[in-house]
Amino acid sequence: MGLFRTLKIPFDTPFVEHEPAGRFIPITQIRNSDELSSFITDMVPLLHLEPEQARTIGYIVSELARNVIEHAESEHGAFLCAQYYKKSNSIRIGIADTGVGIKATITRSHPARTDLEAIRLALRPGITGTTSREGGTEQNAGAGLFFIKSIASINRDFFVIYSGGALYKLLKKPAGSSPRLHADPFLDRHSREEDLPAWRGTVVGADITLDRTAEFSALLDAIASTYKAAVRERVKARHKRPRFI
Amino acid sequence: MKTISIFDRAGAFAENKDTAKDIRVNGILPALNAGEDIVLDFEKVDAATQSFIHALISDVIRKLGSAALDRMSFKSCDPTIKKIIGIVVDYMQEGLGPE
């Protein structure tokens, strides 16, 4: 994976470096938009993905890394790696930054007292730290993390997000249960923790089981209806009520 | 009528929001403001992220209202891109309102 090389720590013990092709993407630093675009172009052949799978993985990597580039204010950008697991036919993706963390960015527009409250808001559709306005700004909708959690949820995959001292983990849904999307991540089957050792920045991990990857198109239908309902609910909550005297 | 090829600007996987912004600011908005209709041509584009589509058209809808959709067409979109455009168009119209 190139951990020691990335951390610039001398490592003298002899070892056999595996060929990444078809197995993993070594830890890669992404500092700007152009580096991300090149990374995504190179990633697909490296992991030997089918077109439908490449679409899903590319989508996840793009949205996560762009969140870091645009919001994290991280001096070092994003660090990303991925590994293919043959036995489970799955890809595990990890992305970390040492930026300001979710609470610092989300509270610019929405109140959150704790890191966990901030994570909860960040996972809701249409909530962004760049504005409190419905529909986001011209460049940000506040939908990226909701889409990724939705992909994991529909595919019954694992998804975890850690920022500051809080962690939210979407638990794998048992086979046979009907996967349903929720705008509020606390309504999904999950675990959460607070008061963990503080990570200054954000870490996201996702497992995507390739032979279970739902048709992206079907997934978007579920996202569309959940998203629309969430926006309607928020707009309705702002409506003035009639005053009965 | 002005046609903009998304593939020529963003490639087969349209995800670069800076490119989307450039198309919006220097292509879509000036054309619509000049009274020209716009065709966004997705020929050869295999996939697009919601963030890309948002950066491409959300501000057009916010600035010109839903009437912009009468003068902006989306050509040769595959079914998933159609759905992503639908999601963005829907939430922009649902949410148009005061800050």
XYZ file of C-alpha atoms in Angstrom:
344
model
C 0.000 0.000 0.000
C 2.999 2.307 0.395
C 2.190 3.491 3.935
C 5.774 4.118 4.992
C 6.605 5.780 1.673
C 3.561 8.072 2.068
C 4.534 8.971 5.624
C 8.167 9.429 4.554
C 9.300 7.031 7.290
C 12.442 5.019 6.478
C 11.647 1.296 6.286
C 14.669 -0.951 5.932
C 13.107 -4.379 6.444
C 13.186 -6.286 3.137
C 9.734 -7.073 1.731
C 8.119 -8.126 -1.499
C 6.067 -5.352 -3.032
C 2.975 -6.734 -4.732
C 1.957 -5.684 -8.183
C -1.097 -3.451 -7.672
C -2.879 -4.298 -10.943
C -6.125 -6.114 -10.213
C -5.521 -6.044 -6.453
C -5.206 -2.620 -4.901
C -4.603 1.067 -5.337
C -1.668 2.156 -3.190
C -2.102 5.131 -0.875
C -2.398 8.102 -3.193
C -2.363 11.775 -2.331
C -4.886 13.930 -4.179
C -4.495 17.674 -3.768
C -6.617 19.202 -6.491
C -9.340 18.681 -9.026
C -7.041 17.758 -11.924
C -5.153 15.176 -9.835
C -8.497 13.623 -8.928
C -9.660 13.431 -12.540
C -6.386 11.716 -13.559
C -6.628 9.350 -10.597
C -10.145 8.230 -11.565
C -9.093 7.680 -15.174
C -6.156 5.485 -14.044
C -8.103 3.695 -11.305
C -10.596 1.820 -13.465
C -8.084 -0.247 -15.495
C -5.964 -0.787 -12.362
C -8.798 -2.521 -10.518
C -9.975 -4.450 -13.608
C -13.569 -3.308 -13.081
C -16.603 -4.030 -15.224
C -18.227 -0.851 -16.620
C -21.188 -0.911 -14.186
C -18.857 -1.463 -11.223
C -16.453 1.203 -12.465
C -19.301 3.667 -12.560
C -20.196 3.027 -8.915
C -16.612 3.036 -7.608
C -15.666 6.087 -9.687
C -18.724 7.874 -8.369
C -17.814 7.179 -4.735
C -14.164 8.170 -5.149
C -15.034 11.368 -6.996
C -17.612 12.579 -4.476
C -15.471 11.746 -1.435
C -12.272 13.275 -2.771
C -14.052 16.402 -4.009
C -15.498 16.880 -0.525
C -11.944 16.966 0.826
C -10.631 19.291 -1.891
C -13.532 21.722 -1.474
C -14.339 21.658 2.222
C -11.601 20.139 4.363
C -9.020 22.942 4.099
C -6.426 20.232 4.403
C -2.846 21.242 3.695
C -2.121 17.751 2.403
C -5.306 17.130 0.417
C -6.871 13.680 0.499
C -5.178 10.317 1.009
C -6.990 7.521 -0.711
C -6.479 3.811 -1.159
C -8.528 0.811 -2.220
C -8.160 -2.933 -2.125
C -9.917 -5.744 -3.953
C -10.857 -8.828 -1.884
C -11.246 -11.872 -4.086
C -13.067 -14.071 -1.543
C -15.878 -11.600 -0.936
C -15.544 -10.056 -4.419
C -15.576 -6.653 -2.824
C -13.613 -3.434 -2.950
C -12.766 -1.531 0.200
C -12.143 2.156 -0.256
C -10.633 4.424 2.368
C -10.123 8.158 2.226
C -8.702 10.383 4.932
C -7.774 14.002 5.385
C -6.246 16.096 8.134
C -8.433 19.117 7.556
C -10.802 21.013 9.804
C -13.347 18.195 10.198
C -17.063 18.021 9.515
C -18.226 20.003 12.554
C -16.128 23.047 11.601
C -17.517 23.100 8.060
C -21.165 22.171 8.649
C -21.620 24.681 11.510
C -20.890 27.540 9.123
C -24.483 27.132 7.987
C -26.245 24.740 10.355
C -26.142 24.408 14.135
C -24.451 21.267 15.509
C -23.261 21.017 19.101
C -21.180 17.876 18.718
C -19.138 16.017 16.109
C -21.855 13.360 15.935
C -24.594 15.930 15.299
C -22.419 17.377 12.546
C -21.961 13.937 10.933
C -25.710 13.338 11.131
C -26.371 16.635 9.317
C -23.678 16.007 6.714
C -25.300 12.687 5.789
C -28.710 14.260 5.213
C -29.597 15.203 1.622
C -29.369 18.889 0.811
C -27.378 19.945 3.874
C -24.087 21.673 3.109
C -21.752 23.816 5.167
C -21.570 26.363 2.357
C -25.102 27.735 2.783
C -28.330 27.243 4.700
C -30.244 27.949 1.488
C -32.319 25.093 0.059
C -30.688 23.716 -3.094
C -27.190 24.647 -1.915
C -24.873 27.025 -3.723
C -24.017 27.043 -7.413
C -21.196 24.555 -6.716
C -22.477 22.561 -3.719
C -25.738 20.745 -3.138
C -24.902 18.899 0.070
C -25.799 15.594 -1.514
C -22.478 13.781 -1.958
C -22.338 11.892 1.337
C -26.049 11.071 1.179
C -25.551 9.505 -2.263
C -22.634 7.402 -1.020
C -24.455 6.244 2.094
C -27.407 5.399 -0.169
C -25.234 3.330 -2.517
C -23.913 1.390 0.489
C -27.379 1.067 1.994
C -29.099 -0.280 -1.127
C -26.214 -2.672 -1.802
C -26.284 -3.784 1.862
C -22.685 -2.663 2.166
C -20.601 -1.226 4.943
C -19.981 2.500 5.298
C -18.204 4.358 8.085
C -17.416 7.999 8.743
C -15.191 9.322 11.531
C -14.574 12.985 12.237
C -13.378 14.718 15.391
C -14.303 12.388 18.226
C -17.364 10.797 16.620
C -18.019 7.811 14.426
C -21.075 6.715 12.451
C -21.184 3.218 11.010
C -23.879 2.021 8.607
C -24.315 -1.637 9.422
C -24.739 -4.258 6.736
C -28.384 -5.050 6.206
C -29.285 -8.715 6.528
C -30.020 -10.480 3.254
C -33.740 -10.753 2.600
C -34.622 -7.479 4.273
C -35.865 -4.815 1.934
C -33.322 -2.008 1.773
C -34.949 1.352 2.304
C -33.348 4.759 2.175
C -33.735 7.299 4.931
C -32.879 10.973 4.825
C -31.952 10.798 8.515
C -28.950 8.454 8.897
C -30.007 7.634 12.462
C -33.055 5.828 11.036
C -30.787 3.413 9.141
C -29.448 0.325 10.885
C -26.257 1.758 12.326
C -23.950 2.140 15.288
C -22.479 5.398 16.535
C -19.907 6.470 19.050
C -18.761 9.700 20.621
C -15.784 10.688 22.734
C -13.390 8.618 20.667
C -9.773 9.738 20.265
C -10.055 12.875 18.159
C -9.125 12.654 14.486
C -8.405 16.134 13.235
C -10.091 15.836 9.881
C -12.336 13.174 8.411
C -11.989 9.506 7.525
C -14.470 7.628 5.347
C -14.499 3.931 4.543
C -16.821 1.982 2.265
C -16.990 -1.661 1.222
C -18.647 -2.295 -2.094
C -19.549 -5.892 -2.842
C -19.223 -6.145 -6.599
C -21.547 -9.042 -7.355
C -24.310 -7.348 -5.367
C -23.886 -3.922 -6.872
C -27.403 -2.861 -7.701
C -28.112 -1.288 -11.048
C -27.111 2.296 -10.577
C -30.256 3.335 -12.376
C -32.536 1.579 -9.877
C -30.576 3.095 -7.024
C -31.168 6.577 -8.410
C -34.938 6.044 -8.349
C -34.791 5.387 -4.615
C -32.469 8.345 -4.040
C -34.737 10.653 -6.060
C -37.836 9.916 -4.009
C -36.030 10.121 -0.644
C -34.310 13.354 -1.648
C -37.515 14.965 -2.862
C -39.355 14.018 0.314
C -36.552 15.433 2.487
C -36.521 18.762 0.640
C -40.326 18.998 0.820
C -40.234 18.295 4.536
C -37.670 21.043 5.131
C -39.505 23.559 2.944
C -42.775 22.706 4.695
C -41.136 23.169 8.090
C -40.353 26.760 7.082
C -43.932 27.520 6.014
C -45.801 29.985 8.121
C -48.677 28.500 10.040
C -52.119 30.074 10.171
C -52.765 31.950 13.346
C -56.040 30.847 14.913
C -57.361 33.136 17.611
C -29.351 27.366 -30.899
C -26.053 26.568 -29.231
C -24.887 22.988 -28.649
C -22.249 22.162 -26.041
C -20.584 18.743 -26.095
C -20.094 17.586 -22.514
C -17.759 14.788 -23.652
C -15.434 17.278 -25.357
C -15.139 19.258 -22.149
C -15.497 16.690 -19.349
C -14.735 13.297 -20.912
C -16.622 10.008 -20.585
C -16.953 10.298 -16.786
C -18.243 13.794 -16.127
C -17.219 14.537 -12.538
C -14.982 17.617 -12.625
C -17.037 20.425 -11.096
C -14.569 23.083 -12.203
C -15.246 22.047 -15.789
C -18.987 22.100 -15.107
C -18.702 25.616 -13.705
C -16.731 26.744 -16.738
C -19.409 25.370 -19.081
C -22.130 27.065 -17.024
C -20.441 30.444 -16.631
C -18.924 30.741 -20.097
C -21.359 28.674 -22.154
C -24.857 28.179 -20.780
C -25.600 31.437 -18.978
C -24.246 33.832 -21.656
C -26.194 31.969 -24.357
C -29.465 31.983 -22.418
C -28.982 35.617 -21.430
C -28.477 36.449 -25.107
C -31.787 34.779 -25.936
C -30.219 31.677 -27.482
C -31.484 28.179 -26.685
C -28.991 25.614 -25.393
C -28.477 21.920 -26.087
C -26.256 20.048 -23.641
C -25.061 17.047 -25.612
C -24.124 14.009 -23.492
C -23.149 11.816 -26.467
C -20.270 9.458 -25.465
C -20.612 10.424 -21.761
C -20.901 7.135 -19.822
C -21.557 8.601 -16.387
C -21.897 11.876 -14.525
C -21.919 12.631 -10.821
C -24.734 14.510 -9.138
C -22.151 17.129 -8.108
C -21.179 17.684 -11.745
C -24.787 18.086 -12.875
C -25.515 20.361 -9.908
C -22.535 22.576 -10.800
C -23.655 22.550 -14.430
C -27.300 23.598 -14.134
C -28.449 24.427 -10.589
C -27.426 28.068 -10.753
C -29.053 28.417 -14.168
C -32.372 27.303 -12.657
C -31.879 29.496 -9.597
C -31.015 32.594 -11.648
C -33.494 32.181 -14.506
C -36.170 30.149 -12.765
C -37.746 26.957 -14.053
C -38.419 28.782 -17.369
C -34.740 28.071 -18.147
C -35.756 24.443 -18.641
C -37.902 25.454 -21.626
C -34.797 26.769 -23.364
C -32.269 24.141 -22.266
C -32.311 20.590 -23.701
C -30.329 17.514 -22.721
C -29.353 15.356 -25.691
C -28.220 11.699 -25.892
C -28.290 11.090 -22.129
C -28.092 7.495 -20.949
C -30.805 6.448 -18.441
C -28.674 7.081 -15.323
C -27.607 10.528 -16.479
C -31.255 11.318 -17.233
C -32.148 10.325 -13.675
C -29.369 12.414 -12.120
C -30.459 15.441 -14.151
C -34.029 14.727 -13.010
C -32.978 14.667 -9.348
C -31.133 17.998 -9.608
C -33.960 19.664 -11.557
C -36.495 18.383 -9.032
C -34.728 19.522 -5.884
C -33.883 22.894 -7.390
C -37.526 23.526 -8.257
C -38.800 22.117 -4.957
C -36.387 24.259 -2.990
C -36.566 27.577 -4.838
C -37.378 29.972 -2.072
C -36.007 32.385 0.489
C -32.737 31.751 2.258
